[in-house]
Amino acid sequence: MQDILNKLRIAESNHGISTGLATWAGQGEEIASYSPVDGKLIGKVQSANRQDYDTVVGQAQEAFKTWRLVPAPKRGDIVRQMGEQFRKYKTELGTLVSYEMGKSLQEGLGEVQEIIDICDFAVGLSRQLYGLTMHSERPSHRMYEQWHPIGIVGIISAFNFPVAVWSWNTMLAWVCGDVCVWKPSEKTPLTAIACQHIIQEVLKSNDVPEGVSGLIVGGREVGEWLSHDERIPLVSATGSTRMGKAVGQAVGGRLGRSLLELGGNNAIIVSQHADLPLAIPAIVFGAVGTAGQRCTTTRRLIIHESIYEDVKNQLVKAYGQLRIGNPLDAHNHVGPLIDEAAVQSYQSAVAQVGALGGTFAVEPRVLSGDDFGSGCYVKPCIAEVENHWPVVQHETFAPILYLIKYKTLDEAIALQNGVPQGLSSAIFTLHLREAEQFLSQAGSDCGIANVNIGTSGAEIGGAFGGEKETGGGRESGSDAWKAYMRRQTNTINYGTTLPLAQGIKFEL
């Protein structure tokens, strides 16, 4: 691991404040990053205080004045070069993501691939920031709309995807002409610093103004500063619903914009017409991948009563084959939770299930021993529950899969929709009518609805986000770029008279 840290230019004592080209130690408290894999100290970061924060935002304000005037295709080419840098350092950064966050190495590498993919997407987008033209009701007039950069984009990211979510926002914002100030999770600061180091050469060789890429490592107070700062027109925040409500209230109170990607309580419906050999691996991956710490994790499995026992038995068998341990070992399927607080949340949820009368098809357990020395490893479990129980209605960031029976598809869809969150959903069925009903206006109320694939694994090309308490934001592909720009309608009179709209007459 030390070799990787050296390649990414991360020393044991590092800097948590950056404006893209300049990096310096903050004046706030020291943050230590411990790996949930083995409990060892990876490095320490000097966090930001308010003065540091204002310095970074001030640099961003000045950089925006220059960056917005760079032609969009040129900005796209700079992003293309960044994609090449991330290709170069994919193994090192992916390994660090795995070690600092705890997800499997394949998932860590996949997260860096998401950065590469969004860079590719943003390059093409830089030549497609389209506006519309409209016919005017007034003679010798032309109407059209165009999109302009919005300014500073504040980005608050979570520990579970410590680099990918930053890139979804940043690469699109950059080609749109915005500048970014990033507050990463204080639980995964080193991966954020590594991203800044990786792009330094590109920024320097292209004479990008200092302040285009800002990084501020710190705790909750930094997110509060971003949310209340009138200099920042858009705050994109990923995290819990509780956090998102606070951000949304603060940003909305100053009439700013917020892009919120919050909690998920995702369900898969397994029809009696499902292809079970297709469904079982998707369910298991969705439920235990990243140790249940994805916003798209499969948390509820809604199974037709006629196949309920069969599906349960197949899942129990599959869970018996799971290998839990060091995520850097490619043979292991499941790594640790992020910290001891997450373990306590897991224990609290399983205790509530038991208190409410739920039973476990696969028993929960906190793992101990030499291979689990960090104290953050837990056994993925399966519980038989009722959908309306408070613990089921709540998102627990841990590998707990809830099994629920249904009789009719209408009932299954109502169960799927019957939670406060609305991010991802899926149905496994070979019945065309069931699939179409699930995707119809009377079907899933989530931002993502899949047929014959699981709830996890969204692709860059589609806009990512959800409804209800998930926040309503959209990041990444499709037309998500519009969130990072302001729309302007233009009317041009190329005639010699001044007709008014709606036929209004005004004569002097």
Short mmCIF file of C-alpha atoms in Angstrom, two decimals, residues 187-357:
data_model
loop_
_atom_site.label_atom_id
_atom_site.label_comp_id
_atom_site.label_asym_id
_atom_site.label_seq_id
_atom_site.Cartn_x
_atom_site.Cartn_y
_atom_site.Cartn_z
CA LYS A 187 -14.12 9.22 6.31
CA THR A 188 -12.35 8.95 2.93
CA PRO A 189 -10.18 12.08 2.51
CA LEU A 190 -7.13 10.45 0.93
CA THR A 191 -8.91 9.24 -2.20
CA ALA A 192 -10.09 12.81 -2.75
CA ILE A 193 -6.59 14.19 -2.38
CA ALA A 194 -5.34 11.52 -4.79
CA CYS A 195 -7.83 12.72 -7.44
CA GLN A 196 -6.49 16.27 -7.11
CA HIS A 197 -2.94 15.02 -7.50
CA ILE A 198 -3.83 12.95 -10.57
CA ILE A 199 -5.23 15.94 -12.49
CA GLN A 200 -2.49 18.43 -11.53
CA GLU A 201 -0.40 17.80 -14.63
CA VAL A 202 -3.39 18.37 -16.91
CA LEU A 203 -4.36 21.58 -15.16
CA LYS A 204 -0.82 22.91 -15.36
CA SER A 205 -0.10 21.96 -18.98
CA ASN A 206 -3.34 23.63 -20.14
CA ASP A 207 -2.88 26.84 -18.12
CA VAL A 208 -6.14 26.23 -16.29
CA PRO A 209 -6.67 29.07 -13.81
CA GLU A 210 -6.09 28.28 -10.16
CA GLY A 211 -9.43 27.70 -8.46
CA VAL A 212 -11.23 25.69 -11.15
CA SER A 213 -10.83 22.53 -9.05
CA GLY A 214 -11.23 23.23 -5.34
CA LEU A 215 -10.95 20.69 -2.51
CA ILE A 216 -11.80 21.32 1.15
CA VAL A 217 -11.42 18.46 3.61
CA GLY A 218 -13.40 18.87 6.79
CA GLY A 219 -16.40 17.79 8.77
CA ARG A 220 -20.05 18.74 8.87
CA GLU A 221 -19.29 22.44 9.26
CA VAL A 222 -17.78 22.62 5.75
CA GLY A 223 -21.02 21.28 4.28
CA GLU A 224 -22.93 23.89 6.27
CA TRP A 225 -20.67 26.67 4.96
CA LEU A 226 -21.28 25.50 1.38
CA SER A 227 -25.02 25.26 1.90
CA HIS A 228 -25.41 28.76 3.33
CA ASP A 229 -22.92 30.49 1.00
CA GLU A 230 -24.66 32.85 -1.43
CA ARG A 231 -21.54 32.79 -3.62
CA ILE A 232 -22.36 29.19 -4.55
CA PRO A 233 -25.47 29.01 -6.76
CA LEU A 234 -25.64 25.19 -6.85
CA VAL A 235 -24.88 22.63 -4.16
CA SER A 236 -24.89 18.97 -5.17
CA ALA A 237 -25.09 16.74 -2.10
CA THR A 238 -24.99 12.97 -1.83
CA GLY A 239 -25.71 11.27 1.48
CA SER A 240 -28.46 10.51 3.95
CA THR A 241 -31.98 11.90 3.71
CA ARG A 242 -31.44 13.71 7.01
CA MET A 243 -28.38 15.46 5.63
CA GLY A 244 -30.16 16.26 2.37
CA LYS A 245 -33.07 17.88 4.12
CA ALA A 246 -30.69 20.16 5.99
CA VAL A 247 -28.82 21.08 2.81
CA GLY A 248 -32.02 21.61 0.84
CA GLN A 249 -33.48 23.86 3.53
CA ALA A 250 -30.31 25.94 3.79
CA VAL A 251 -29.84 26.34 0.03
CA GLY A 252 -33.54 26.93 -0.58
CA GLY A 253 -33.60 29.55 2.15
CA ARG A 254 -31.25 31.70 0.07
CA LEU A 255 -33.07 30.75 -3.17
CA GLY A 256 -30.12 28.76 -4.45
CA ARG A 257 -30.29 25.45 -6.26
CA SER A 258 -29.67 22.03 -4.76
CA LEU A 259 -29.13 18.71 -6.49
CA LEU A 260 -29.83 15.98 -3.94
CA GLU A 261 -28.97 12.28 -4.17
CA LEU A 262 -30.13 10.80 -0.89
CA GLY A 263 -31.30 7.54 0.64
CA GLY A 264 -32.58 4.47 -1.14
CA ASN A 265 -34.71 1.57 0.11
CA ASN A 266 -34.67 -0.45 -3.04
CA ALA A 267 -36.77 -3.49 -3.82
CA ILE A 268 -36.76 -6.28 -6.38
CA ILE A 269 -40.03 -7.97 -7.25
CA VAL A 270 -39.58 -11.65 -8.09
CA SER A 271 -42.54 -12.84 -10.14
CA GLN A 272 -43.69 -16.44 -10.44
CA HIS A 273 -42.66 -15.96 -14.09
CA ALA A 274 -39.06 -15.02 -13.18
CA ASP A 275 -35.97 -16.69 -14.59
CA LEU A 276 -34.50 -17.64 -11.20
CA PRO A 277 -31.01 -18.60 -12.45
CA LEU A 278 -30.85 -15.00 -13.76
CA ALA A 279 -32.42 -13.45 -10.68
CA ILE A 280 -30.50 -15.09 -7.82
CA PRO A 281 -27.00 -13.75 -8.69
CA ALA A 282 -28.44 -10.26 -9.28
CA ILE A 283 -30.20 -10.33 -5.92
CA VAL A 284 -27.11 -11.47 -4.05
CA PHE A 285 -24.83 -8.93 -5.74
CA GLY A 286 -27.33 -6.15 -5.11
CA ALA A 287 -27.75 -7.08 -1.46
CA VAL A 288 -24.14 -7.75 -0.38
CA GLY A 289 -22.04 -5.69 -2.81
CA THR A 290 -20.10 -2.93 -1.03
CA ALA A 291 -21.29 -4.69 2.16
CA GLY A 292 -24.73 -3.17 1.63
CA GLN A 293 -23.37 0.38 1.62
CA ARG A 294 -24.72 1.57 -1.73
CA CYS A 295 -27.66 3.89 -2.15
CA THR A 296 -28.80 1.35 -4.79
CA THR A 297 -28.34 -1.71 -2.54
CA THR A 298 -31.16 -4.26 -2.75
CA ARG A 299 -32.78 -4.05 0.69
CA ARG A 300 -36.19 -5.61 0.09
CA LEU A 301 -37.11 -8.70 -1.92
CA ILE A 302 -40.80 -8.96 -2.75
CA ILE A 303 -41.47 -12.58 -3.79
CA HIS A 304 -44.59 -14.21 -5.21
CA GLU A 305 -46.02 -16.57 -2.63
CA SER A 306 -45.94 -19.56 -5.00
CA ILE A 307 -42.13 -19.46 -5.27
CA TYR A 308 -41.29 -17.84 -1.94
CA GLU A 309 -39.81 -20.92 -0.26
CA ASP A 310 -37.86 -21.89 -3.37
CA VAL A 311 -36.31 -18.43 -3.70
CA LYS A 312 -35.52 -18.28 0.02
CA ASN A 313 -33.81 -21.66 -0.06
CA GLN A 314 -31.73 -20.72 -3.10
CA LEU A 315 -30.65 -17.50 -1.43
CA VAL A 316 -29.67 -19.31 1.76
CA LYS A 317 -27.52 -21.64 -0.33
CA ALA A 318 -25.95 -18.72 -2.21
CA TYR A 319 -25.21 -16.83 1.03
CA GLY A 320 -23.48 -19.93 2.32
CA GLN A 321 -20.96 -19.58 -0.50
CA LEU A 322 -20.07 -15.94 0.24
CA ARG A 323 -16.48 -15.27 1.19
CA ILE A 324 -16.01 -12.41 3.63
CA GLY A 325 -12.64 -10.81 4.25
CA ASN A 326 -9.97 -8.46 2.98
CA PRO A 327 -11.47 -6.74 -0.09
CA LEU A 328 -8.04 -6.54 -1.74
CA ASP A 329 -8.19 -10.34 -2.06
CA ALA A 330 -10.00 -11.00 -5.33
CA HIS A 331 -11.41 -14.26 -3.94
CA ASN A 332 -13.54 -12.45 -1.36
CA HIS A 333 -17.04 -11.20 -2.14
CA VAL A 334 -17.73 -8.98 0.88
CA GLY A 335 -15.48 -6.53 2.71
CA PRO A 336 -16.00 -4.53 5.90
CA LEU A 337 -18.42 -1.82 6.86
CA ILE A 338 -16.89 1.65 6.91
CA ASP A 339 -16.50 1.96 10.71
CA GLU A 340 -17.70 0.81 14.10
CA ALA A 341 -20.68 3.17 13.99
CA ALA A 342 -21.91 1.33 10.89
CA VAL A 343 -21.53 -1.97 12.75
CA GLN A 344 -23.65 -0.59 15.58
CA SER A 345 -26.30 0.47 13.07
CA TYR A 346 -26.32 -3.10 11.70
CA GLN A 347 -26.72 -4.54 15.20
CA SER A 348 -29.50 -2.11 16.03
CA ALA A 349 -31.45 -3.02 12.88
CA VAL A 350 -31.24 -6.78 13.44
CA ALA A 351 -32.27 -6.29 17.07
CA GLN A 352 -35.35 -4.36 15.93
CA VAL A 353 -36.23 -7.13 13.46
CA GLY A 354 -36.10 -9.67 16.28
CA ALA A 355 -38.13 -7.48 18.63
CA LEU A 356 -40.88 -7.13 16.01
CA GLY A 357 -41.14 -10.89 15.52
#
